[in-house]
XYZ file of C-alpha atoms in Angstrom:
388
model
C -3.124 -5.579 17.855
C -3.903 -6.282 21.530
C -2.963 -2.132 22.859
C -4.764 -0.568 20.011
C -7.954 -2.469 21.418
C -7.274 -2.187 25.049
C -6.625 1.226 24.225
C -9.910 1.437 21.902
C -11.331 0.550 24.834
C -10.421 3.395 27.091
C -11.605 6.097 24.867
C -13.822 7.452 25.927
C -12.480 7.413 29.363
C -9.124 9.548 28.211
C -11.549 11.985 26.065
C -12.760 12.916 29.347
C -9.707 13.582 30.024
C -8.753 15.482 26.549
C -12.338 17.959 27.069
C -11.642 18.462 31.119
C -7.903 20.026 29.972
C -9.329 21.840 27.403
C -11.555 23.682 29.428
C -9.530 24.225 31.759
C -5.780 25.568 29.519
C -3.773 27.313 31.477
C -0.309 29.244 29.438
C 2.975 28.773 29.768
C 5.096 27.622 32.963
C 1.525 28.726 34.766
C 0.717 24.682 34.772
C -0.530 23.870 38.063
C -4.161 22.993 37.672
C -3.004 20.768 34.493
C 0.572 18.995 36.621
C -1.944 18.574 39.499
C -4.925 16.635 37.217
C -1.832 14.846 35.847
C -0.556 13.639 39.221
C -3.780 12.863 40.474
C -4.316 10.436 37.074
C -0.435 9.178 37.165
C -1.205 8.259 41.224
C -4.894 6.370 40.415
C -2.238 4.546 37.801
C -0.543 3.260 39.945
C 2.900 4.336 38.648
C 5.932 3.695 40.571
C 7.240 7.116 41.059
C 5.928 10.944 40.852
C 8.428 13.509 40.708
C 6.838 17.624 40.535
C 8.534 20.408 39.468
C 11.098 19.662 36.815
C 11.609 22.814 35.009
C 9.595 24.461 37.141
C 6.114 23.150 36.848
C 7.059 19.383 34.510
C 5.930 16.137 35.290
C 8.062 12.787 35.393
C 6.974 9.543 36.003
C 7.994 6.100 36.162
C 6.540 2.965 35.224
C 8.872 -0.606 36.089
C 8.562 -3.247 33.688
C 8.180 -6.785 34.679
C 11.644 -7.740 34.048
C 14.903 -5.372 34.422
C 17.510 -7.286 32.636
C 18.725 -5.260 30.238
C 18.587 -1.713 32.697
C 16.506 0.316 29.533
C 15.422 3.618 29.697
C 12.662 5.328 27.321
C 11.186 8.691 27.445
C 7.965 9.199 26.693
C 7.108 13.578 26.414
C 3.498 15.255 25.942
C 3.420 19.423 26.386
C 0.388 20.569 28.908
C 0.534 24.163 28.048
C -2.432 26.110 25.683
C -2.590 29.014 24.045
C -3.517 32.813 24.321
C -6.234 32.929 21.642
C -9.952 33.044 22.142
C -11.484 30.122 21.316
C -14.048 30.362 18.450
C -15.107 26.821 18.634
C -18.799 26.887 20.117
C -17.990 23.480 21.967
C -19.969 22.227 24.736
C -16.368 22.175 26.633
C -15.085 25.421 25.256
C -12.729 27.159 27.066
C -13.740 28.169 30.279
C -10.378 30.865 30.751
C -11.058 34.318 28.126
C -8.391 34.821 25.898
C -6.938 30.857 26.213
C -7.552 27.834 24.876
C -5.888 24.748 23.413
C -5.535 25.780 20.278
C -2.811 23.209 18.860
C -4.199 20.313 21.162
C -1.711 20.225 23.639
C -4.595 18.994 25.929
C -5.139 15.417 23.403
C -0.982 14.957 23.926
C -1.157 15.355 27.625
C -4.441 13.029 27.610
C -2.714 10.439 25.635
C -0.404 9.763 27.051
C -2.366 9.084 30.004
C -3.728 7.179 28.321
C -0.923 4.873 27.880
C 1.014 5.681 31.410
C -2.838 3.496 32.871
C -2.167 0.916 30.453
C 1.469 0.113 30.497
C 0.843 0.254 34.045
C -2.346 -2.286 33.560
C 0.007 -5.172 31.769
C 3.430 -4.220 32.472
C 4.923 -6.264 29.654
C 8.515 -4.956 29.572
C 12.168 -5.256 29.973
C 13.046 -1.855 31.122
C 11.400 1.680 32.807
C 9.261 4.049 30.524
C 9.572 7.697 31.642
C 6.368 9.305 31.410
C 7.287 13.522 30.437
C 4.573 16.159 31.454
C 6.316 18.925 30.048
C 5.320 22.796 30.574
C 5.612 26.173 27.897
C 6.231 24.486 24.661
C 4.761 27.665 23.727
C 7.583 30.236 23.326
C 8.576 29.275 26.656
C 11.326 26.395 26.365
C 10.223 24.076 28.454
C 11.599 21.804 27.466
C 15.300 22.823 27.440
C 14.318 23.731 31.195
C 13.671 20.080 32.320
C 16.353 19.402 30.669
C 18.394 21.719 32.262
C 17.137 20.333 35.691
C 18.943 16.675 34.839
C 16.268 15.297 34.037
C 18.249 12.864 31.090
C 20.385 12.376 33.567
C 18.880 11.852 36.559
C 16.600 9.151 35.003
C 19.205 8.072 32.929
C 17.432 8.564 29.599
C 19.124 6.324 27.019
C 15.941 7.371 24.022
C 12.787 10.121 24.132
C 10.066 9.875 21.799
C 7.522 12.525 21.113
C 4.630 13.096 19.389
C 1.776 16.357 17.879
C -1.268 16.491 16.176
C -0.982 17.151 12.866
C -4.640 18.766 10.566
C -4.399 17.714 7.062
C -3.477 14.081 7.961
C -6.151 11.564 8.386
C -7.001 10.884 11.657
C -4.633 8.122 12.705
C -2.489 7.921 10.573
C 0.883 9.014 11.275
C 4.210 10.723 9.249
C 8.365 11.183 9.995
C 11.385 11.742 8.599
C 15.246 10.934 10.130
C 17.106 14.333 10.392
C 15.474 17.602 10.477
C 11.886 17.624 10.512
C 10.836 21.073 12.143
C 12.703 24.042 11.352
C 14.594 26.425 14.203
C 13.387 30.136 14.893
C 15.060 32.464 16.021
C 13.825 36.242 16.484
C 15.166 40.282 15.733
C 14.141 43.327 16.121
C 16.238 45.855 14.030
C 15.872 49.819 15.688
C 16.645 52.522 12.897
C 17.427 55.948 13.745
C 17.862 58.626 12.244
C 16.696 62.249 11.841
C 13.642 63.364 12.350
C 11.393 66.309 10.362
C 8.547 67.538 8.603
C 7.668 65.981 5.220
C 8.291 68.765 3.353
C 11.684 69.794 3.504
C 12.688 65.543 3.254
C 16.585 67.448 3.149
C 16.629 68.376 6.425
C 15.881 64.868 7.722
C 17.418 61.575 7.644
C 14.189 59.511 6.630
C 13.963 56.022 9.181
C 11.286 55.036 6.787
C 13.097 54.808 3.653
C 15.658 53.763 5.200
C 13.945 50.964 7.390
C 12.256 49.819 3.879
C 15.147 49.151 2.145
C 16.317 47.099 5.310
C 13.116 45.150 4.286
C 13.637 44.606 0.871
C 17.306 43.644 1.247
C 16.806 41.446 3.730
C 14.813 38.913 1.914
C 17.889 38.406 -0.823
C 19.628 37.070 2.561
C 17.822 34.219 1.351
C 17.577 34.166 -2.140
C 21.730 35.217 -2.210
C 22.727 33.280 0.397
C 20.884 30.574 0.386
C 21.657 26.701 -1.190
C 18.476 26.580 -3.444
C 17.944 23.009 -1.962
C 17.642 24.238 1.138
C 15.210 25.904 3.165
C 14.895 29.423 4.969
C 12.298 31.423 5.890
C 13.172 34.845 7.236
C 9.587 37.438 7.562
C 9.670 41.144 8.627
C 6.277 40.790 10.606
C 6.290 44.446 12.572
C 6.901 48.110 10.703
C 6.503 50.336 12.530
C 7.564 54.190 12.887
C 7.226 56.524 15.963
C 4.856 58.655 14.295
C 1.806 58.346 12.948
C 1.218 61.596 11.299
C 1.175 61.830 7.463
C 3.756 64.729 7.354
C 6.321 63.949 9.356
C 9.587 61.999 9.032
C 9.509 59.898 11.943
C 12.394 60.150 14.036
C 13.148 56.519 14.118
C 11.206 53.309 13.009
C 11.290 49.355 14.087
C 11.404 46.077 12.566
C 10.543 43.122 13.725
C 10.934 39.244 12.370
C 11.454 35.931 12.656
C 14.625 33.501 10.656
C 13.441 29.804 10.369
C 16.145 27.669 8.950
C 16.585 23.423 9.018
C 20.307 23.939 8.514
C 22.520 24.885 11.807
C 24.993 26.511 9.910
C 22.674 28.543 7.843
C 21.651 29.736 11.257
C 24.552 31.857 11.690
C 24.997 33.016 8.365
C 21.698 34.412 8.476
C 22.091 36.334 12.367
C 25.433 37.552 10.498
C 23.681 38.853 7.088
C 20.867 40.152 9.319
C 23.388 42.333 11.410
C 25.250 43.135 8.065
C 22.582 43.914 6.147
C 20.390 46.473 8.162
C 24.033 48.083 9.307
C 25.471 48.937 5.909
C 22.409 50.360 5.075
C 20.935 52.375 7.445
C 24.637 54.097 7.263
C 25.010 54.050 3.699
C 22.054 57.129 4.241
C 23.503 58.035 7.499
C 21.714 56.462 10.170
C 21.741 53.743 12.268
C 20.996 50.462 13.262
C 20.321 48.024 16.423
C 20.250 44.472 15.929
C 18.813 42.922 18.243
C 18.951 39.017 18.284
C 16.605 36.871 19.972
C 18.014 32.976 19.902
C 14.932 30.465 19.607
C 14.259 27.040 19.469
C 16.966 24.766 18.091
C 15.611 22.825 14.688
C 14.189 19.402 16.027
C 15.993 16.944 14.108
C 15.147 13.495 14.592
C 18.187 10.332 15.038
C 18.253 8.187 11.970
C 17.874 4.540 13.817
C 15.082 6.300 16.103
C 12.859 7.573 13.009
C 12.551 4.013 11.953
C 11.874 2.040 15.136
C 9.128 4.904 15.789
C 7.758 4.438 12.404
C 7.706 0.400 12.539
C 5.289 1.196 16.193
C 3.413 3.409 14.104
C 2.625 1.275 10.808
C 2.152 -1.607 13.572
C -0.721 1.183 15.168
C -2.113 2.170 12.726
C -0.987 -0.040 9.002
C -0.156 4.019 7.980
C 2.835 5.445 7.845
C 4.736 8.336 5.819
C 8.370 7.511 6.808
C 9.498 10.730 4.298
C 7.141 13.760 5.031
C 8.651 17.152 4.075
C 9.708 19.254 7.305
C 7.951 22.284 7.965
C 9.133 25.582 9.213
C 7.182 25.842 12.988
C 9.492 24.702 15.495
C 8.940 22.642 18.648
C 11.179 22.256 21.532
C 11.252 19.271 22.213
C 14.469 19.885 19.698
C 16.101 20.742 23.000
C 15.327 16.824 23.980
C 16.861 15.552 20.791
C 19.747 17.311 20.929
C 20.536 15.560 24.559
C 19.666 11.954 23.616
C 18.982 9.980 20.518
C 14.776 9.386 19.390
C 12.406 11.173 17.024
C 9.374 13.347 16.945
C 6.653 11.696 14.823
C 3.281 13.599 13.522
C -0.002 12.020 14.237
C -2.913 12.982 11.785
C -6.253 15.425 13.243
C -8.350 15.291 10.017
C -9.469 17.731 8.585
C -9.957 20.822 10.904
C -8.363 23.988 10.976
C -4.905 24.528 11.101
C -3.460 24.887 15.110
C -3.237 27.948 16.308
C -5.940 28.991 15.069
C -9.134 30.474 17.294
C -11.253 27.136 15.769
C -9.027 24.617 15.885
C -10.181 21.662 18.424
C -8.479 18.013 18.828
C -10.596 15.040 17.268
C -10.945 12.722 19.485
C -11.404 9.901 17.083
C -7.149 10.174 16.737
C -6.992 8.938 20.763
C -7.183 5.571 20.421
C -3.382 5.237 17.567
C -1.952 8.168 20.011
C -2.017 6.821 22.776
C -1.482 2.867 21.775
C 1.306 4.862 20.042
C 3.627 5.875 22.804
C 2.461 2.490 24.689
C 4.469 0.349 21.629
C 7.650 2.160 21.628
C 8.073 1.179 25.487
C 6.468 -2.254 24.132
C 9.041 -2.886 21.421
C 11.773 -0.823 22.297
C 12.081 -3.054 25.946
C 10.666 -6.353 25.122
C 9.516 -8.352 27.570
C 12.060 -11.175 28.453
Protein backbone atom coordinates (compact mmCIF):
# COMPACT_ATOMS: atom_id res chain seq x y z
CA UNK A 1 0.00 0.00 0.00
CA UNK A 2 1.51 3.40 -0.98
CA UNK A 3 -0.09 5.12 2.01
CA UNK A 4 1.22 2.57 4.44
CA UNK A 5 4.70 2.71 3.00
CA UNK A 6 4.84 6.53 3.03
CA UNK A 7 3.63 6.72 6.59
CA UNK A 8 5.96 3.92 7.60
CA UNK A 9 8.77 6.15 6.33
CA UNK A 10 7.43 8.91 8.60
CA UNK A 11 7.20 6.66 11.67
CA UNK A 12 10.19 8.08 13.54
CA UNK A 13 9.03 11.65 12.99
CA UNK A 14 5.51 10.86 14.19
CA UNK A 15 6.95 8.94 17.14
CA UNK A 16 8.91 12.05 18.09
CA UNK A 17 5.72 14.11 18.12
CA UNK A 18 3.96 11.45 20.18
CA UNK A 19 6.71 11.29 22.78
CA UNK A 20 6.85 15.07 23.06
CA UNK A 21 3.12 15.10 23.77
CA UNK A 22 3.52 12.23 26.21
CA UNK A 23 6.09 14.17 28.22
CA UNK A 24 3.84 17.25 28.40
CA UNK A 25 0.33 16.07 29.32
CA UNK A 26 -2.56 18.45 29.90
CA UNK A 27 -6.03 17.83 31.30
CA UNK A 28 -9.57 18.43 30.05
CA UNK A 29 -9.93 21.82 28.31
CA UNK A 30 -6.56 23.08 29.57
CA UNK A 31 -4.70 21.76 26.53
CA UNK A 32 -3.21 25.05 25.38
CA UNK A 33 0.36 23.75 24.87
CA UNK A 34 -0.90 20.63 23.10
CA UNK A 35 -3.16 22.65 20.81
CA UNK A 36 -0.30 25.06 20.07
CA UNK A 37 1.94 22.10 19.16
CA UNK A 38 -0.76 20.77 16.84
CA UNK A 39 -1.22 24.17 15.18
CA UNK A 40 2.54 24.57 14.69
CA UNK A 41 2.78 21.22 12.94
CA UNK A 42 -0.27 21.89 10.78
CA UNK A 43 1.20 25.20 9.63
CA UNK A 44 4.43 23.44 8.71
CA UNK A 45 2.43 20.96 6.61
CA UNK A 46 0.69 23.73 4.69
CA UNK A 47 -2.91 22.79 5.41
CA UNK A 48 -5.50 25.15 3.92
CA UNK A 49 -7.10 26.50 7.05
CA UNK A 50 -6.65 26.27 10.83
CA UNK A 51 -9.25 27.40 13.37
CA UNK A 52 -8.62 27.36 17.11
CA UNK A 53 -10.95 27.76 20.07
CA UNK A 54 -13.65 25.36 18.87
CA UNK A 55 -15.15 23.68 21.91
CA UNK A 56 -13.06 26.13 23.99
CA UNK A 57 -9.61 24.76 23.08
CA UNK A 58 -10.19 22.44 20.13
CA UNK A 59 -8.46 22.80 16.77
CA UNK A 60 -10.10 22.25 13.37
CA UNK A 61 -8.06 22.21 10.15
CA UNK A 62 -9.00 21.63 6.54
CA UNK A 63 -7.10 20.11 3.63
CA UNK A 64 -8.53 20.38 0.13
CA UNK A 65 -7.99 17.66 -2.42
CA UNK A 66 -6.68 18.22 -5.94
CA UNK A 67 -10.29 18.50 -7.04
CA UNK A 68 -13.67 19.13 -5.45
CA UNK A 69 -16.25 18.04 -8.01
CA UNK A 70 -18.66 16.32 -5.60
CA UNK A 71 -18.49 18.72 -2.64
CA UNK A 72 -17.75 15.86 -0.26
CA UNK A 73 -16.47 16.65 3.26
CA UNK A 74 -15.15 13.99 5.65
CA UNK A 75 -14.17 14.62 9.29
CA UNK A 76 -11.42 12.79 11.17
CA UNK A 77 -11.15 13.17 14.94
CA UNK A 78 -8.39 12.68 17.53
CA UNK A 79 -8.51 13.55 21.25
CA UNK A 80 -5.73 15.54 22.94
CA UNK A 81 -6.22 15.42 26.74
CA UNK A 82 -4.45 13.33 29.38
CA UNK A 83 -5.49 11.96 32.78
CA UNK A 84 -4.86 12.97 36.44
CA UNK A 85 -2.68 9.91 37.06
CA UNK A 86 0.91 9.66 38.30
CA UNK A 87 2.96 7.83 35.67
CA UNK A 88 4.78 4.64 36.62
CA UNK A 89 6.42 3.64 33.33
CA UNK A 90 10.00 4.80 34.01
CA UNK A 91 10.34 5.81 30.36
CA UNK A 92 12.91 8.41 29.36
CA UNK A 93 10.07 10.44 27.84
CA UNK A 94 7.72 9.97 30.82
CA UNK A 95 5.47 12.77 31.98
CA UNK A 96 7.28 15.84 33.23
CA UNK A 97 4.11 17.09 34.95
CA UNK A 98 3.47 15.62 38.42
CA UNK A 99 0.12 13.89 38.72
CA UNK A 100 -0.66 13.97 35.00
CA UNK A 101 0.00 11.43 32.28
CA UNK A 102 -1.18 10.23 28.90
CA UNK A 103 -2.61 7.01 30.29
CA UNK A 104 -5.14 6.46 27.50
CA UNK A 105 -3.08 6.99 24.36
CA UNK A 106 -4.48 10.32 23.28
CA UNK A 107 -0.91 11.37 22.59
CA UNK A 108 -0.81 8.55 20.04
CA UNK A 109 -4.16 9.48 18.52
CA UNK A 110 -3.11 13.12 18.07
CA UNK A 111 0.27 12.17 16.61
CA UNK A 112 -1.28 9.68 14.18
CA UNK A 113 -3.78 12.24 12.91
CA UNK A 114 -0.94 14.73 12.50
CA UNK A 115 0.90 12.12 10.45
CA UNK A 116 -2.13 11.65 8.23
CA UNK A 117 -2.44 15.44 7.91
CA UNK A 118 1.13 15.75 6.69
CA UNK A 119 0.61 12.99 4.16
CA UNK A 120 -2.69 14.39 2.89
CA UNK A 121 -1.29 17.92 2.61
CA UNK A 122 1.62 16.56 0.55
CA UNK A 123 -0.38 14.36 -1.81
CA UNK A 124 -3.93 15.79 -1.92
CA UNK A 125 -4.87 12.69 -3.87
CA UNK A 126 -8.60 12.98 -3.24
CA UNK A 127 -11.71 14.82 -4.45
CA UNK A 128 -13.23 16.90 -1.66
CA UNK A 129 -12.24 18.34 1.71
CA UNK A 130 -10.71 16.61 4.73
CA UNK A 131 -11.57 18.17 8.09
CA UNK A 132 -9.14 17.33 10.91
CA UNK A 133 -10.64 17.58 14.40
CA UNK A 134 -8.32 17.80 17.41
CA UNK A 135 -10.58 17.60 20.44
CA UNK A 136 -10.01 18.57 24.10
CA UNK A 137 -11.62 17.09 27.21
CA UNK A 138 -12.62 13.59 26.18
CA UNK A 139 -11.80 12.32 29.67
CA UNK A 140 -14.96 13.44 31.39
CA UNK A 141 -15.25 16.99 30.12
CA UNK A 142 -17.42 16.39 27.08
CA UNK A 143 -15.17 18.19 24.63
CA UNK A 144 -16.88 16.46 21.72
CA UNK A 145 -20.22 17.83 22.88
CA UNK A 146 -18.71 21.31 23.22
CA UNK A 147 -17.26 21.25 19.70
CA UNK A 148 -20.61 20.19 18.28
CA UNK A 149 -22.36 22.88 20.33
CA UNK A 150 -20.04 25.42 18.69
CA UNK A 151 -21.58 24.43 15.36
CA UNK A 152 -18.60 22.47 14.07
CA UNK A 153 -20.57 20.04 11.92
CA UNK A 154 -22.53 22.74 10.10
CA UNK A 155 -19.73 25.29 9.98
CA UNK A 156 -17.46 22.91 8.08
CA UNK A 157 -20.30 21.03 6.37
CA UNK A 158 -19.00 17.72 7.69
CA UNK A 159 -21.00 14.90 6.09
CA UNK A 160 -19.36 11.87 7.70
CA UNK A 161 -17.10 11.64 10.75
CA UNK A 162 -14.65 8.96 11.86
CA UNK A 163 -12.58 8.36 14.99
CA UNK A 164 -10.17 5.82 16.41
CA UNK A 165 -8.97 4.54 19.79
CA UNK A 166 -6.08 2.25 20.64
CA UNK A 167 -6.95 -1.02 22.39
CA UNK A 168 -4.58 -2.97 24.66
CA UNK A 169 -4.97 -6.71 24.18
CA UNK A 170 -5.55 -6.46 20.42
CA UNK A 171 -2.43 -7.22 18.35
CA UNK A 172 -0.50 -4.14 17.26
CA UNK A 173 -1.75 -2.76 13.96
CA UNK A 174 -4.91 -4.84 13.81
CA UNK A 175 -8.37 -3.24 13.84
CA UNK A 176 -11.76 -4.07 15.34
CA UNK A 177 -15.17 -2.51 14.77
CA UNK A 178 -18.87 -3.29 14.68
CA UNK A 179 -22.02 -1.57 13.44
CA UNK A 180 -24.43 -0.30 16.07
CA UNK A 181 -23.51 0.24 19.71
CA UNK A 182 -19.76 -0.15 20.26
CA UNK A 183 -19.34 1.60 23.62
CA UNK A 184 -21.82 2.27 26.39
CA UNK A 185 -23.48 5.37 27.73
CA UNK A 186 -22.27 6.37 31.20
CA UNK A 187 -24.39 8.16 33.80
CA UNK A 188 -23.55 8.84 37.44
CA UNK A 189 -25.78 8.92 40.49
CA UNK A 190 -25.45 10.10 44.07
CA UNK A 191 -27.87 8.94 46.76
CA UNK A 192 -27.93 10.74 50.11
CA UNK A 193 -29.82 8.80 52.77
CA UNK A 194 -30.91 10.78 55.84
CA UNK A 195 -32.12 9.05 58.96
CA UNK A 196 -31.62 9.77 62.64
CA UNK A 197 -28.23 9.43 64.24
CA UNK A 198 -27.79 7.77 67.60
CA UNK A 199 -25.74 5.51 69.81
CA UNK A 200 -25.04 1.95 68.80
CA UNK A 201 -26.32 0.74 72.17
CA UNK A 202 -29.74 2.25 71.50
CA UNK A 203 -30.63 1.50 67.87
CA UNK A 204 -34.36 1.75 68.66
CA UNK A 205 -33.91 5.48 69.22
CA UNK A 206 -32.27 5.97 65.81
CA UNK A 207 -33.00 5.44 62.13
CA UNK A 208 -29.95 3.53 60.95
CA UNK A 209 -28.82 5.03 57.65
CA UNK A 210 -26.05 2.45 57.27
CA UNK A 211 -28.65 -0.32 57.31
CA UNK A 212 -30.94 1.60 54.96
CA UNK A 213 -28.14 2.40 52.51
CA UNK A 214 -26.99 -1.23 52.59
CA UNK A 215 -30.47 -2.39 51.64
CA UNK A 216 -30.48 0.12 48.81
CA UNK A 217 -27.13 -1.15 47.48
CA UNK A 218 -28.35 -4.75 47.44
CA UNK A 219 -31.66 -3.85 45.82
CA UNK A 220 -30.11 -1.63 43.16
CA UNK A 221 -28.51 -4.69 41.62
CA UNK A 222 -31.94 -6.25 41.11
CA UNK A 223 -32.53 -3.55 38.48
CA UNK A 224 -30.16 -5.34 36.10
CA UNK A 225 -31.12 -8.89 37.06
CA UNK A 226 -34.89 -8.36 37.11
CA UNK A 227 -35.70 -5.37 34.89
CA UNK A 228 -33.32 -5.79 31.95
CA UNK A 229 -33.65 -8.30 29.11
CA UNK A 230 -30.93 -10.91 29.83
CA UNK A 231 -29.49 -10.58 26.32
CA UNK A 232 -29.03 -6.82 26.75
CA UNK A 233 -26.12 -5.14 28.51
CA UNK A 234 -26.51 -2.87 31.52
CA UNK A 235 -23.88 -2.42 34.22
CA UNK A 236 -24.73 -0.76 37.55
CA UNK A 237 -21.94 -0.20 40.05
CA UNK A 238 -21.95 1.46 43.45
CA UNK A 239 -18.41 2.73 43.87
CA UNK A 240 -18.70 4.85 47.02
CA UNK A 241 -20.35 4.14 50.39
CA UNK A 242 -19.64 6.59 53.17
CA UNK A 243 -21.37 7.87 56.30
CA UNK A 244 -21.01 11.02 58.37
CA UNK A 245 -19.50 9.00 61.22
CA UNK A 246 -16.22 7.15 61.58
CA UNK A 247 -16.89 5.86 65.10
CA UNK A 248 -17.71 2.20 65.63
CA UNK A 249 -20.29 2.95 68.33
CA UNK A 250 -22.29 5.61 66.48
CA UNK A 251 -25.26 5.20 64.15
CA UNK A 252 -24.71 7.72 61.38
CA UNK A 253 -27.24 10.41 60.60
CA UNK A 254 -26.52 10.36 56.85
CA UNK A 255 -25.03 7.94 54.35
CA UNK A 256 -23.89 8.69 50.82
CA UNK A 257 -23.72 6.32 47.87
CA UNK A 258 -22.18 7.11 44.48
CA UNK A 259 -22.24 4.95 41.41
CA UNK A 260 -22.52 4.64 37.67
CA UNK A 261 -24.92 3.06 35.19
CA UNK A 262 -23.74 2.00 31.75
CA UNK A 263 -25.87 0.64 28.93
CA UNK A 264 -25.79 0.12 25.18
CA UNK A 265 -29.52 0.80 24.79
CA UNK A 266 -31.08 4.26 25.21
CA UNK A 267 -34.35 2.69 26.45
CA UNK A 268 -32.54 1.03 29.34
CA UNK A 269 -30.70 4.25 30.12
CA UNK A 270 -34.04 5.90 30.91
CA UNK A 271 -35.34 2.81 32.72
CA UNK A 272 -32.25 2.63 34.94
CA UNK A 273 -32.66 6.22 36.11
CA UNK A 274 -36.33 5.72 36.95
CA UNK A 275 -35.64 2.46 38.81
CA UNK A 276 -32.69 3.84 40.78
CA UNK A 277 -34.85 6.70 42.01
CA UNK A 278 -37.78 4.42 42.88
CA UNK A 279 -35.68 1.79 44.68
CA UNK A 280 -33.74 4.33 46.75
CA UNK A 281 -36.72 6.47 47.72
CA UNK A 282 -39.09 3.61 48.53
CA UNK A 283 -36.59 1.59 50.57
CA UNK A 284 -35.61 4.66 52.56
CA UNK A 285 -39.27 5.46 53.18
CA UNK A 286 -39.95 1.91 54.39
CA UNK A 287 -37.35 2.38 57.13
CA UNK A 288 -38.51 5.89 58.05
CA UNK A 289 -35.59 7.58 56.31
CA UNK A 290 -35.40 9.72 53.20
CA UNK A 291 -33.26 9.34 50.07
CA UNK A 292 -32.28 12.16 47.73
CA UNK A 293 -31.16 10.93 44.30
CA UNK A 294 -28.97 13.17 42.16
CA UNK A 295 -28.65 11.85 38.61
CA UNK A 296 -25.88 13.24 36.38
CA UNK A 297 -26.19 12.30 32.70
CA UNK A 298 -22.88 11.40 31.08
CA UNK A 299 -21.86 10.42 27.56
CA UNK A 300 -24.42 8.66 25.35
CA UNK A 301 -23.70 5.29 23.78
CA UNK A 302 -21.27 5.32 20.85
CA UNK A 303 -23.38 4.00 17.99
CA UNK A 304 -21.74 3.32 14.63
CA UNK A 305 -23.73 3.82 11.44
CA UNK A 306 -24.10 0.64 9.39
CA UNK A 307 -22.82 1.93 6.03
CA UNK A 308 -19.99 4.00 7.51
CA UNK A 309 -18.85 1.04 9.62
CA UNK A 310 -18.48 -0.93 6.41
CA UNK A 311 -16.38 1.88 4.90
CA UNK A 312 -14.17 2.04 8.01
CA UNK A 313 -13.67 -1.73 8.03
CA UNK A 314 -12.75 -1.74 4.34
CA UNK A 315 -10.13 0.94 4.93
CA UNK A 316 -8.72 -0.98 7.89
CA UNK A 317 -8.50 -4.17 5.82
CA UNK A 318 -6.70 -2.31 3.04
CA UNK A 319 -4.19 -0.85 5.51
CA UNK A 320 -3.43 -3.80 7.78
CA UNK A 321 -5.08 -6.87 6.27
CA UNK A 322 -6.51 -7.69 9.70
CA UNK A 323 -9.87 -6.41 10.93
CA UNK A 324 -12.56 -7.91 13.14
CA UNK A 325 -15.76 -6.33 11.83
CA UNK A 326 -18.03 -7.89 14.46
CA UNK A 327 -16.16 -7.24 17.70
CA UNK A 328 -18.15 -7.41 20.93
CA UNK A 329 -19.22 -4.03 22.34
CA UNK A 330 -17.58 -2.89 25.56
CA UNK A 331 -18.94 -0.88 28.49
CA UNK A 332 -16.57 2.11 28.81
CA UNK A 333 -17.92 5.33 27.30
CA UNK A 334 -16.54 7.77 24.74
CA UNK A 335 -17.64 11.28 23.86
CA UNK A 336 -17.14 10.74 20.13
CA UNK A 337 -20.73 9.59 20.64
CA UNK A 338 -21.86 13.23 20.41
CA UNK A 339 -20.37 13.57 16.94
CA UNK A 340 -22.06 10.34 15.84
CA UNK A 341 -25.38 11.74 17.07
CA UNK A 342 -24.98 14.64 14.62
CA UNK A 343 -23.50 12.86 11.59
CA UNK A 344 -23.21 9.32 10.24
CA UNK A 345 -19.83 7.82 10.93
CA UNK A 346 -17.91 5.16 12.78
CA UNK A 347 -15.44 4.60 15.60
CA UNK A 348 -12.77 1.91 15.28
CA UNK A 349 -10.32 0.19 17.62
CA UNK A 350 -6.60 -0.09 16.78
CA UNK A 351 -4.51 -2.78 18.47
CA UNK A 352 -1.96 -1.61 21.05
CA UNK A 353 -0.59 -5.05 21.80
CA UNK A 354 0.11 -6.70 25.13
CA UNK A 355 0.31 -3.56 27.26
CA UNK A 356 -1.18 -2.32 30.51
CA UNK A 357 -4.80 -1.31 30.17
CA UNK A 358 -5.84 2.27 29.51
CA UNK A 359 -6.03 4.46 32.64
CA UNK A 360 -3.31 2.38 34.33
CA UNK A 361 -0.15 4.15 35.62
CA UNK A 362 2.00 1.71 33.63
CA UNK A 363 0.13 2.15 30.34
CA UNK A 364 2.02 3.39 27.28
CA UNK A 365 0.96 3.79 23.67
CA UNK A 366 2.86 1.40 21.37
CA UNK A 367 4.60 3.42 18.67
CA UNK A 368 4.64 0.37 16.39
CA UNK A 369 0.93 1.02 15.83
CA UNK A 370 1.58 4.45 14.31
CA UNK A 371 1.89 3.50 10.60
CA UNK A 372 -1.36 1.53 10.66
CA UNK A 373 -3.25 4.24 12.54
CA UNK A 374 -2.05 7.14 10.40
CA UNK A 375 -2.64 5.09 7.26
CA UNK A 376 -6.21 4.33 8.30
CA UNK A 377 -6.97 8.02 8.78
CA UNK A 378 -5.51 8.82 5.36
CA UNK A 379 -7.15 5.83 3.70
CA UNK A 380 -10.56 6.95 4.95
CA UNK A 381 -10.12 10.23 3.05
CA UNK A 382 -8.83 8.70 -0.16
CA UNK A 383 -11.34 5.84 -0.12
CA UNK A 384 -14.42 7.94 0.70
CA UNK A 385 -13.39 10.78 -1.67
CA UNK A 386 -11.49 9.07 -4.50
CA UNK A 387 -9.48 11.30 -6.83
CA UNK A 388 -11.18 12.22 -10.11
